[in-house]
């Protein structure tokens, strides 16, 4: 796309593009259905409250998602649907127009479940515990991009992110869960952690999940570490900063619960 | 723009839009010339290094800027030219394509100099001192949007932003400079502060500018506070969190230097 393209104006006056002013969701399409749709749409609505944006019509989200799957020819494939809710057109500067007109868009892409454990390295880029954006999926996702880039450059698959207080937060694109003394642990949201859908399913279930403030040394004696998100479900971590981690089975009830909402 | 628009695909697969993966510059056009162009292009190039993106061709930046001014009919108006350098098209997820193809775009809008002093309130949203993005003008600018929104909702013109260590950083869209015991002070970049062009001009000049780590109470006894950026030059602050600030003249050499690079 060149600066002289007719697409230029629409793009370069959209606040989603110019300022990262907007939200997104990444939803699993599998077995011919969108999974955890209610959680995704609730989170999007809460994000709109935090950003003072009008929330999208749930039916418009659904229509855009289904159209994206169909247009990409993925109706019978395991796919990721990305919904974008941009703050919409805007003038110069930071201030939104008096009546912002956000708009929905969606794309879909194949999303096979990763089959190997992940290797993690701790990124130098930190989560911003002092911004509500660190607890949301926003169109300002550069910190996660930089963290992932750093991890890949170090030969790993994914980044572990700390906040500015050196507290363990999450991966660049997943929550963290670990087993310690037989109990599941996950960082508190106040550390600067996304309210991930799989994390939420576990926290809201009868399974015990301790929400904790942890630092890197606390991960040295754990029984196992997993990444979680709507696309991968739970993915074991084999290595953190060159330190080999045990790869145990998860308790059967955890596995069953996550498999039900995140099928192959 | 609807999800069914032909513009949708180009926009929703651009990493500038989906992830805020890119940079921008806001350049003053006045007296028929782009001001501080070298500083803007140098900063853009340094930002590309930090983001591991190829840097734009300076001539392409210039061409895009001039075209934007002409297209907007602003050749004889004081205007702001916004240059965007997006990481370009990308697939699903955080990882860039093996060979990213960033692209330049530009828009222009009238930019009269504000004539009244600014009223500031301290925002709850913090700068992320732990990310290089807090020292760059990136397409992930949501924290600044949220801070400004908070300030406007409180009846102020602009937000003062702290980092997660409670250190004074900057405004949502300007650097901070204050006079204390006759000496200009400004927060250190390591606090999470943009390398602003006017700040840079002053720091690089013979004028003494002390780069400091300051907290809010340190601003209670100052002789005067100013916002600085490429468009406003220096704008006095009359009020911070309801506390009236003195509005003295700046030393003549400071005023002359800034007026020369930021004319009316």
Short mmCIF file of C-alpha atoms in Angstrom, two decimals:
data_model
loop_
_atom_site.label_atom_id
_atom_site.label_comp_id
_atom_site.label_asym_id
_atom_site.label_seq_id
_atom_site.Cartn_x
_atom_site.Cartn_y
_atom_site.Cartn_z
CA UNK A 1 0.00 0.00 0.00
CA UNK A 2 1.49 3.33 -0.96
CA UNK A 3 0.77 6.75 0.52
CA UNK A 4 -1.01 7.53 -2.72
CA UNK A 5 -3.39 4.63 -2.41
CA UNK A 6 -7.11 5.40 -2.11
CA UNK A 7 -7.08 3.24 1.04
CA UNK A 8 -4.76 5.66 2.71
CA UNK A 9 -7.28 8.20 3.96
CA UNK A 10 -9.67 5.76 5.62
CA UNK A 11 -6.79 4.05 7.37
CA UNK A 12 -4.74 7.03 8.42
CA UNK A 13 -7.67 8.87 9.97
CA UNK A 14 -8.86 5.87 11.97
CA UNK A 15 -8.00 6.12 15.66
CA UNK A 16 -7.47 2.38 15.79
CA UNK A 17 -4.55 2.93 13.42
CA UNK A 18 -3.23 6.30 14.54
CA UNK A 19 -3.45 5.81 18.32
CA UNK A 20 -4.24 2.16 18.97
CA UNK A 21 -7.56 3.41 20.33
CA UNK A 22 -9.72 0.31 20.38
CA UNK A 23 -10.09 -3.28 21.52
CA UNK A 24 -9.95 -6.76 20.07
CA UNK A 25 -10.95 -10.32 20.88
CA UNK A 26 -9.54 -13.57 19.53
CA UNK A 27 -12.18 -16.28 19.50
CA UNK A 28 -11.82 -20.01 18.79
CA UNK A 29 -13.88 -21.42 15.94
CA UNK A 30 -13.92 -25.24 16.17
CA UNK A 31 -16.47 -27.98 15.49
CA UNK A 32 -18.49 -25.40 13.58
CA UNK A 33 -18.99 -23.09 16.56
CA UNK A 34 -17.52 -20.03 18.24
CA UNK A 35 -16.34 -21.01 21.72
CA UNK A 36 -16.64 -19.00 24.94
CA UNK A 37 -18.47 -16.34 22.96
CA UNK A 38 -20.24 -14.93 26.04
CA UNK A 39 -16.96 -14.43 27.89
CA UNK A 40 -15.40 -12.74 24.89
CA UNK A 41 -18.33 -10.37 24.38
CA UNK A 42 -18.53 -9.59 28.12
CA UNK A 43 -14.84 -8.76 28.18
CA UNK A 44 -15.19 -6.56 25.11
CA UNK A 45 -18.06 -4.72 26.82
CA UNK A 46 -16.03 -4.21 30.02
CA UNK A 47 -13.12 -2.97 27.93
CA UNK A 48 -15.41 -0.39 26.34
CA UNK A 49 -16.37 0.84 29.82
CA UNK A 50 -12.69 1.21 30.74
CA UNK A 51 -12.00 3.10 27.50
CA UNK A 52 -15.24 5.15 27.66
CA UNK A 53 -16.27 3.79 24.27
CA UNK A 54 -19.77 2.70 23.28
CA UNK A 55 -19.98 -1.11 23.23
CA UNK A 56 -20.69 -3.01 20.02
CA UNK A 57 -23.97 -4.74 19.30
CA UNK A 58 -23.38 -8.44 20.09
CA UNK A 59 -25.29 -9.47 16.96
CA UNK A 60 -23.03 -7.29 14.79
CA UNK A 61 -20.01 -9.01 16.37
CA UNK A 62 -21.46 -12.42 15.59
CA UNK A 63 -22.33 -11.45 12.02
CA UNK A 64 -18.82 -10.07 11.42
CA UNK A 65 -17.24 -13.21 12.92
CA UNK A 66 -19.30 -15.60 10.80
CA UNK A 67 -18.68 -13.57 7.67
CA UNK A 68 -14.93 -13.60 8.32
CA UNK A 69 -14.92 -17.40 8.73
CA UNK A 70 -16.94 -17.85 5.55
CA UNK A 71 -14.90 -15.34 3.51
CA UNK A 72 -11.67 -17.08 4.57
CA UNK A 73 -13.12 -20.48 3.60
CA UNK A 74 -12.58 -21.84 7.11
CA UNK A 75 -16.04 -23.13 8.04
CA UNK A 76 -14.71 -26.66 8.57
CA UNK A 77 -11.28 -25.72 9.95
CA UNK A 78 -10.07 -24.96 13.49
CA UNK A 79 -9.66 -21.20 13.22
CA UNK A 80 -9.06 -18.01 15.17
CA UNK A 81 -11.51 -15.18 14.62
CA UNK A 82 -10.20 -11.78 15.48
CA UNK A 83 -12.81 -9.12 16.22
CA UNK A 84 -11.65 -5.49 16.20
CA UNK A 85 -13.59 -2.65 17.78
CA UNK A 86 -11.84 0.54 16.69
CA UNK A 87 -12.73 3.95 18.16
CA UNK A 88 -13.24 5.02 14.53
CA UNK A 89 -12.51 8.18 12.56
CA UNK A 90 -10.83 11.04 14.34
CA UNK A 91 -9.10 14.32 13.70
CA UNK A 92 -5.65 15.47 14.75
CA UNK A 93 -4.44 14.79 18.27
CA UNK A 94 -5.46 12.62 21.19
CA UNK A 95 -9.02 13.81 21.78
CA UNK A 96 -11.90 11.74 20.47
CA UNK A 97 -14.66 13.45 18.48
CA UNK A 98 -17.64 14.49 20.63
CA UNK A 99 -19.58 11.46 19.40
CA UNK A 100 -17.13 8.70 18.51
CA UNK A 101 -18.33 6.20 15.90
CA UNK A 102 -16.52 2.94 16.65
CA UNK A 103 -16.81 0.18 14.07
CA UNK A 104 -16.48 -3.59 14.07
CA UNK A 105 -14.29 -5.66 11.80
CA UNK A 106 -13.21 -9.29 11.80
CA UNK A 107 -10.63 -11.58 10.24
CA UNK A 108 -10.19 -15.34 10.45
CA UNK A 109 -7.12 -17.55 10.11
CA UNK A 110 -6.38 -21.25 10.66
CA UNK A 111 -5.35 -21.95 14.27
CA UNK A 112 -4.04 -25.49 14.80
CA UNK A 113 -3.29 -26.26 18.44
CA UNK A 114 0.47 -26.27 19.15
CA UNK A 115 1.66 -29.83 19.81
CA UNK A 116 5.01 -29.16 21.49
CA UNK A 117 5.68 -27.61 24.91
CA UNK A 118 6.73 -23.96 24.84
CA UNK A 119 10.13 -22.56 25.74
CA UNK A 120 9.94 -19.21 27.53
CA UNK A 121 12.41 -16.46 28.21
CA UNK A 122 11.77 -13.46 30.40
CA UNK A 123 11.51 -10.29 28.31
CA UNK A 124 13.06 -6.98 29.32
CA UNK A 125 9.86 -5.15 28.25
CA UNK A 126 7.49 -4.79 31.21
CA UNK A 127 3.71 -4.86 31.61
CA UNK A 128 2.32 -1.50 32.66
CA UNK A 129 0.54 -2.33 35.93
CA UNK A 130 -0.39 1.37 36.14
CA UNK A 131 -2.64 1.34 33.07
CA UNK A 132 -6.05 -0.32 32.63
CA UNK A 133 -4.84 -1.21 29.13
CA UNK A 134 -2.54 -3.88 30.61
CA UNK A 135 -5.67 -5.77 31.68
CA UNK A 136 -7.37 -5.45 28.29
CA UNK A 137 -6.88 -6.64 24.72
CA UNK A 138 -6.34 -3.28 23.07
CA UNK A 139 -5.21 -2.13 19.64
CA UNK A 140 -2.13 -0.73 21.48
CA UNK A 141 -0.36 -4.09 21.78
CA UNK A 142 3.20 -3.01 20.98
CA UNK A 143 4.65 -4.01 24.37
CA UNK A 144 3.51 -7.59 23.74
CA UNK A 145 4.90 -7.45 20.18
CA UNK A 146 8.28 -6.28 21.52
CA UNK A 147 8.32 -8.92 24.26
CA UNK A 148 7.54 -11.71 21.79
CA UNK A 149 10.17 -10.41 19.36
CA UNK A 150 12.75 -10.48 22.13
CA UNK A 151 11.81 -14.05 23.06
CA UNK A 152 11.96 -15.28 19.45
CA UNK A 153 15.35 -13.60 18.95
CA UNK A 154 16.57 -15.55 22.00
CA UNK A 155 15.43 -18.82 20.40
CA UNK A 156 12.33 -19.22 22.57
CA UNK A 157 8.68 -19.57 21.56
CA UNK A 158 7.12 -17.05 23.89
CA UNK A 159 8.00 -14.30 26.38
CA UNK A 160 7.34 -14.24 30.08
CA UNK A 161 6.50 -10.67 31.11
CA UNK A 162 7.08 -9.04 34.49
CA UNK A 163 5.65 -5.71 35.58
CA UNK A 164 7.66 -2.73 36.82
CA UNK A 165 7.61 -4.18 40.34
CA UNK A 166 9.31 -7.39 39.07
CA UNK A 167 6.11 -9.35 39.60
CA UNK A 168 5.31 -12.22 37.21
CA UNK A 169 2.38 -11.27 34.96
CA UNK A 170 1.77 -13.37 31.89
CA UNK A 171 3.16 -14.37 28.51
CA UNK A 172 3.01 -11.98 25.54
CA UNK A 173 -0.16 -13.69 24.30
CA UNK A 174 -1.26 -16.01 27.11
CA UNK A 175 -1.94 -16.21 30.82
CA UNK A 176 0.32 -18.22 33.10
CA UNK A 177 -0.82 -21.05 35.37
CA UNK A 178 1.42 -23.22 37.52
CA UNK A 179 1.09 -26.15 39.85
CA UNK A 180 2.69 -25.77 43.29
CA UNK A 181 2.05 -28.25 46.12
CA UNK A 182 -0.77 -29.63 44.03
CA UNK A 183 -2.60 -26.30 43.72
CA UNK A 184 -3.03 -24.19 40.56
CA UNK A 185 -1.61 -20.67 40.83
CA UNK A 186 -1.95 -17.65 38.54
CA UNK A 187 -0.84 -14.01 38.88
CA UNK A 188 -3.39 -11.51 40.14
CA UNK A 189 -4.97 -9.22 37.57
CA UNK A 190 -3.80 -6.20 39.52
CA UNK A 191 -0.25 -7.13 38.51
CA UNK A 192 -1.17 -6.04 34.96
CA UNK A 193 -2.73 -9.25 33.68
CA UNK A 194 -5.39 -9.83 31.06
CA UNK A 195 -8.64 -11.41 32.25
CA UNK A 196 -8.05 -14.35 29.89
CA UNK A 197 -10.98 -16.57 29.00
CA UNK A 198 -9.39 -19.90 29.96
CA UNK A 199 -8.05 -18.37 33.17
CA UNK A 200 -11.57 -17.10 33.84
CA UNK A 201 -13.17 -20.50 33.17
CA UNK A 202 -10.81 -22.09 35.72
CA UNK A 203 -11.16 -19.32 38.31
CA UNK A 204 -14.97 -19.45 38.01
CA UNK A 205 -15.06 -23.26 38.36
CA UNK A 206 -14.96 -25.44 41.49
CA UNK A 207 -11.24 -26.02 40.91
CA UNK A 208 -8.98 -24.23 43.39
CA UNK A 209 -6.92 -21.49 41.71
CA UNK A 210 -4.82 -19.27 43.97
CA UNK A 211 -4.38 -15.74 42.59
CA UNK A 212 -0.98 -14.64 43.77
CA UNK A 213 1.77 -12.05 43.56
CA UNK A 214 4.86 -13.99 42.49
CA UNK A 215 8.42 -13.19 41.45
CA UNK A 216 10.68 -15.20 39.15
CA UNK A 217 12.43 -17.11 41.97
CA UNK A 218 9.01 -18.36 43.08
CA UNK A 219 8.80 -20.31 39.83
CA UNK A 220 11.94 -22.34 40.59
CA UNK A 221 10.23 -24.97 42.74
CA UNK A 222 6.94 -25.41 40.92
CA UNK A 223 5.62 -28.75 39.65
CA UNK A 224 4.71 -27.46 36.19
CA UNK A 225 3.93 -24.30 34.20
CA UNK A 226 1.30 -23.76 31.48
CA UNK A 227 0.31 -21.06 29.04
CA UNK A 228 -3.42 -20.53 28.59
CA UNK A 229 -5.51 -18.71 26.05
CA UNK A 230 -8.67 -19.23 24.03
CA UNK A 231 -6.79 -20.74 21.08
CA UNK A 232 -4.28 -23.07 22.75
CA UNK A 233 -6.30 -24.02 25.83
CA UNK A 234 -3.41 -25.09 28.08
CA UNK A 235 0.11 -25.53 26.68
CA UNK A 236 2.87 -26.88 28.93
CA UNK A 237 6.12 -24.95 29.32
CA UNK A 238 9.28 -27.08 29.14
CA UNK A 239 11.87 -24.40 29.75
CA UNK A 240 12.07 -20.96 31.36
CA UNK A 241 15.23 -18.88 30.88
CA UNK A 242 17.21 -22.07 30.19
CA UNK A 243 15.86 -23.82 33.30
CA UNK A 244 14.13 -27.13 32.49
CA UNK A 245 10.66 -27.44 33.99
CA UNK A 246 8.90 -30.71 34.83
CA UNK A 247 6.11 -31.71 32.43
CA UNK A 248 3.50 -33.45 34.58
CA UNK A 249 -0.07 -34.29 33.64
CA UNK A 250 -2.59 -31.76 34.90
CA UNK A 251 -5.33 -32.97 37.25
CA UNK A 252 -8.02 -34.69 35.18
CA UNK A 253 -10.76 -32.22 36.08
CA UNK A 254 -8.65 -29.28 34.84
CA UNK A 255 -7.87 -30.98 31.54
CA UNK A 256 -11.47 -32.01 30.97
CA UNK A 257 -12.81 -28.55 31.73
CA UNK A 258 -10.42 -26.79 29.37
CA UNK A 259 -10.84 -29.39 26.59
CA UNK A 260 -14.58 -28.83 26.70
CA UNK A 261 -14.27 -25.12 25.97
CA UNK A 262 -11.21 -25.40 23.72
CA UNK A 263 -11.67 -28.46 21.50
CA UNK A 264 -9.33 -29.63 18.72
CA UNK B 1 -16.98 2.18 7.42
CA UNK B 2 -18.75 -1.16 7.73
CA UNK B 3 -17.20 -4.62 8.07
CA UNK B 4 -18.38 -5.23 4.52
CA UNK B 5 -16.48 -2.28 3.12
CA UNK B 6 -13.75 -2.97 0.57
CA UNK B 7 -11.42 -0.95 2.83
CA UNK B 8 -11.84 -3.46 5.59
CA UNK B 9 -9.24 -6.02 4.49
CA UNK B 10 -6.36 -3.59 3.99
CA UNK B 11 -7.01 -1.99 7.34
CA UNK B 12 -7.68 -5.06 9.43
CA UNK B 13 -4.58 -6.91 8.28
CA UNK B 14 -2.26 -3.97 8.87
CA UNK B 15 -0.15 -4.36 12.01
CA UNK B 16 -0.35 -0.63 12.63
CA UNK B 17 -4.08 -1.13 13.13
CA UNK B 18 -4.23 -4.58 14.73
CA UNK B 19 -1.31 -4.21 17.17
CA UNK B 20 -0.23 -0.57 17.16
CA UNK B 21 3.02 -1.83 15.61
CA UNK B 22 4.59 1.29 14.18
CA UNK B 23 5.71 4.85 14.82
CA UNK B 24 4.62 8.39 14.06
CA UNK B 25 5.96 11.93 14.03
CA UNK B 26 4.06 15.21 14.25
CA UNK B 27 5.89 17.96 12.39
CA UNK B 28 5.18 21.69 12.31
CA UNK B 29 4.51 23.24 8.90
CA UNK B 30 4.79 27.05 9.18
CA UNK B 31 6.08 29.85 6.96
CA UNK B 32 6.01 27.38 4.08
CA UNK B 33 8.50 24.97 5.65
CA UNK B 34 8.69 21.83 7.77
CA UNK B 35 10.43 22.65 11.05
CA UNK B 36 12.96 20.52 12.94
CA UNK B 37 12.73 17.98 10.17
CA UNK B 38 16.15 16.48 10.92
CA UNK B 39 15.26 15.86 14.56
CA UNK B 40 11.96 14.27 13.58
CA UNK B 41 13.56 11.96 11.02
CA UNK B 42 16.40 11.04 13.38
CA UNK B 43 13.92 10.16 16.11
CA UNK B 44 11.88 8.08 13.67
CA UNK B 45 15.04 6.21 12.66
CA UNK B 46 16.00 5.56 16.30
CA UNK B 47 12.47 4.36 16.98
CA UNK B 48 12.82 1.88 14.11
CA UNK B 49 15.99 0.52 15.74
CA UNK B 50 14.15 0.07 19.05
CA UNK B 51 11.28 -1.71 17.27
CA UNK B 52 13.57 -3.72 14.93
CA UNK B 53 11.82 -2.22 11.93
CA UNK B 54 13.51 -1.04 8.73
CA UNK B 55 13.69 2.77 8.68
CA UNK B 56 11.85 4.81 6.04
CA UNK B 57 13.60 6.60 3.21
CA UNK B 58 13.83 10.27 4.32
CA UNK B 59 12.87 11.45 0.84
CA UNK B 60 9.70 9.32 0.92
CA UNK B 61 8.83 10.92 4.28
CA UNK B 62 9.31 14.38 2.80
CA UNK B 63 7.26 13.56 -0.28
CA UNK B 64 4.41 12.16 1.82
CA UNK B 65 4.48 15.21 4.10
CA UNK B 66 4.38 17.70 1.25
CA UNK B 67 1.63 15.80 -0.51
CA UNK B 68 -0.46 15.74 2.67
CA UNK B 69 -0.10 19.52 3.10
CA UNK B 70 -1.04 20.11 -0.52
CA UNK B 71 -3.97 17.65 -0.51
CA UNK B 72 -5.37 19.30 2.62
CA UNK B 73 -5.04 22.76 1.04
CA UNK B 74 -2.81 23.97 3.87
CA UNK B 75 0.25 25.26 2.02
CA UNK B 76 -0.21 28.76 3.48
CA UNK B 77 -1.55 27.73 6.90
CA UNK B 78 0.20 26.81 10.16
CA UNK B 79 -0.32 23.05 10.14
CA UNK B 80 0.62 19.79 11.79
CA UNK B 81 1.84 17.02 9.52
CA UNK B 82 1.51 13.58 10.94
CA UNK B 83 3.80 10.93 9.44
CA UNK B 84 2.92 7.29 10.15
CA UNK B 85 5.36 4.41 9.68
CA UNK B 86 3.32 1.24 10.12
CA UNK B 87 4.94 -2.20 10.34
CA UNK B 88 2.62 -3.12 7.47
CA UNK B 89 0.62 -6.21 6.54
CA UNK B 90 0.75 -9.17 8.88
CA UNK B 91 -0.96 -12.47 9.58
CA UNK B 92 -2.56 -13.71 12.78
CA UNK B 93 -0.80 -13.18 16.08
CA UNK B 94 2.06 -11.10 17.40
CA UNK B 95 4.91 -12.26 15.17
CA UNK B 96 5.93 -10.09 12.24
CA UNK B 97 6.34 -11.66 8.80
CA UNK B 98 9.92 -12.75 8.04
CA UNK B 99 10.39 -9.64 5.91
CA UNK B 100 8.12 -6.88 7.19
CA UNK B 101 7.07 -4.28 4.63
CA UNK B 102 6.43 -1.07 6.58
CA UNK B 103 4.79 1.79 4.72
CA UNK B 104 4.64 5.53 5.09
CA UNK B 105 1.51 7.66 5.22
CA UNK B 106 0.84 11.26 6.16
CA UNK B 107 -2.02 13.57 7.04
CA UNK B 108 -2.10 17.32 7.65
CA UNK B 109 -4.41 19.49 9.74
CA UNK B 110 -4.47 23.16 10.82
CA UNK B 111 -2.51 23.71 14.03
CA UNK B 112 -2.96 27.20 15.49
CA UNK B 113 -0.79 27.83 18.54
CA UNK B 114 -2.83 27.74 21.78
CA UNK B 115 -3.11 31.25 23.24
CA UNK B 116 -4.18 30.47 26.80
CA UNK B 117 -2.18 28.80 29.55
CA UNK B 118 -2.99 25.15 30.16
CA UNK B 119 -4.69 23.66 33.21
CA UNK B 120 -3.30 20.26 34.15
CA UNK B 121 -4.54 17.43 36.31
CA UNK B 122 -2.54 14.37 37.23
CA UNK B 123 -3.95 11.28 35.50
CA UNK B 124 -4.33 7.89 37.19
CA UNK B 125 -2.94 6.16 34.06
CA UNK B 126 0.84 5.74 34.34
CA UNK B 127 3.70 5.85 31.84
CA UNK B 128 5.37 2.47 31.44
CA UNK B 129 8.97 3.21 32.39
CA UNK B 130 9.71 -0.48 31.71
CA UNK B 131 9.00 -0.30 27.98
CA UNK B 132 11.04 1.41 25.25
CA UNK B 133 7.66 2.42 23.78
CA UNK B 134 7.22 5.01 26.57
CA UNK B 135 10.18 6.90 25.09
CA UNK B 136 8.86 6.74 21.50
CA UNK B 137 5.93 8.05 19.48
CA UNK B 138 4.29 4.74 18.63
CA UNK B 139 0.98 3.71 17.07
CA UNK B 140 0.22 2.19 20.53
CA UNK B 141 -0.71 5.49 22.16
CA UNK B 142 -3.75 4.40 24.17
CA UNK B 143 -2.26 5.25 27.58
CA UNK B 144 -1.87 8.87 26.44
CA UNK B 145 -5.43 8.84 25.04
CA UNK B 146 -6.78 7.56 28.36
CA UNK B 147 -4.77 10.10 30.37
CA UNK B 148 -5.99 12.99 28.20
CA UNK B 149 -9.58 11.73 28.42
CA UNK B 150 -9.32 11.66 32.21
CA UNK B 151 -7.95 15.22 32.26
CA UNK B 152 -10.66 16.57 29.98
CA UNK B 153 -13.36 14.86 32.05
CA UNK B 154 -11.94 16.68 35.09
CA UNK B 155 -12.28 20.03 33.29
CA UNK B 156 -8.57 20.39 32.52
CA UNK B 157 -6.81 20.84 29.16
CA UNK B 158 -4.08 18.25 29.52
CA UNK B 159 -2.91 15.42 31.76
CA UNK B 160 0.25 15.22 33.81
CA UNK B 161 1.51 11.64 33.76
CA UNK B 162 3.55 9.86 36.41
CA UNK B 163 5.29 6.52 35.99
CA UNK B 164 4.77 3.46 38.19
CA UNK B 165 7.40 4.77 40.63
CA UNK B 166 5.37 8.01 41.13
CA UNK B 167 7.98 10.01 39.21
CA UNK B 168 6.81 12.97 37.12
CA UNK B 169 7.16 12.15 33.40
CA UNK B 170 5.35 14.39 30.94
CA UNK B 171 1.96 15.47 29.69
CA UNK B 172 -0.15 13.20 27.47
CA UNK B 173 1.14 15.00 24.36
CA UNK B 174 3.99 17.22 25.55
CA UNK B 175 7.16 17.32 27.59
CA UNK B 176 7.32 19.21 30.89
CA UNK B 177 9.81 21.96 31.70
CA UNK B 178 9.89 24.00 34.88
CA UNK B 179 11.87 26.82 36.34
CA UNK B 180 13.29 26.29 39.83
CA UNK B 181 15.82 28.66 41.38
CA UNK B 182 16.25 30.20 37.96
CA UNK B 183 17.23 26.91 36.28
CA UNK B 184 15.17 24.94 33.75
CA UNK B 185 14.34 21.38 34.83
CA UNK B 186 12.84 18.47 32.92
CA UNK B 187 12.27 14.79 33.82
CA UNK B 188 14.89 12.27 32.73
CA UNK B 189 14.04 10.13 29.72
CA UNK B 190 14.62 7.01 31.82
CA UNK B 191 11.46 7.92 33.75
CA UNK B 192 9.50 6.98 30.61
CA UNK B 193 9.67 10.26 28.72
CA UNK B 194 9.58 10.98 25.01
CA UNK B 195 12.69 12.55 23.51
CA UNK B 196 10.63 15.57 22.44
CA UNK B 197 12.00 17.87 19.76
CA UNK B 198 11.68 21.15 21.72
CA UNK B 199 13.10 19.46 24.82
CA UNK B 200 15.95 18.22 22.65
CA UNK B 201 16.63 21.66 21.16
CA UNK B 202 16.91 23.11 24.67
CA UNK B 203 18.99 20.25 26.09
CA UNK B 204 21.37 20.44 23.10
CA UNK B 205 21.75 24.24 23.42
CA UNK B 206 24.00 26.30 25.69
CA UNK B 207 21.05 26.86 28.04
CA UNK B 208 21.29 24.94 31.31
CA UNK B 209 18.61 22.24 31.57
CA UNK B 210 18.79 19.91 34.57
CA UNK B 211 17.43 16.44 33.81
CA UNK B 212 15.95 15.24 37.06
CA UNK B 213 13.88 12.62 38.84
CA UNK B 214 11.01 14.55 40.44
CA UNK B 215 7.82 13.73 42.30
CA UNK B 216 4.62 15.79 42.46
CA UNK B 217 5.51 17.57 45.75
CA UNK B 218 8.69 18.81 44.03
CA UNK B 219 6.47 20.90 41.73
CA UNK B 220 4.92 22.83 44.63
CA UNK B 221 7.72 25.39 44.94
CA UNK B 222 8.63 25.97 41.30
CA UNK B 223 8.67 29.36 39.60
CA UNK B 224 6.75 28.23 36.52
CA UNK B 225 5.77 25.15 34.48
CA UNK B 226 5.57 24.78 30.69
CA UNK B 227 4.41 22.17 28.20
CA UNK B 228 6.61 21.72 25.15
CA UNK B 229 6.16 20.01 21.83
CA UNK B 230 6.85 20.67 18.16
CA UNK B 231 3.44 22.26 17.58
CA UNK B 232 2.99 24.48 20.63
CA UNK B 233 6.61 25.35 21.31
CA UNK B 234 6.32 26.30 24.98
CA UNK B 235 2.90 26.75 26.61
CA UNK B 236 2.68 27.96 30.21
CA UNK B 237 0.71 25.97 32.78
CA UNK B 238 -1.53 28.03 35.06
CA UNK B 239 -2.90 25.30 37.26
CA UNK B 240 -1.93 21.80 38.38
CA UNK B 241 -4.46 19.71 40.31
CA UNK B 242 -6.27 22.87 41.36
CA UNK B 243 -3.05 24.53 42.57
CA UNK B 244 -2.39 27.89 40.87
CA UNK B 245 1.07 28.21 39.38
CA UNK B 246 2.95 31.46 38.78
CA UNK B 247 3.11 32.59 35.14
CA UNK B 248 6.48 34.30 34.77
CA UNK B 249 8.27 35.22 31.56
CA UNK B 250 10.87 32.69 30.48
CA UNK B 251 14.48 33.83 30.13
CA UNK B 252 14.83 35.65 26.81
CA UNK B 253 17.33 33.21 25.34
CA UNK B 254 14.92 30.29 25.93
CA UNK B 255 12.01 32.11 24.31
CA UNK B 256 14.07 33.21 21.31
CA UNK B 257 15.48 29.75 20.73
CA UNK B 258 12.08 28.05 20.81
CA UNK B 259 10.37 30.75 18.69
CA UNK B 260 13.01 30.26 16.01
CA UNK B 261 12.20 26.57 15.59
CA UNK B 262 8.47 26.88 16.31
CA UNK B 263 7.21 30.05 14.59
CA UNK B 264 3.61 31.24 14.44
#
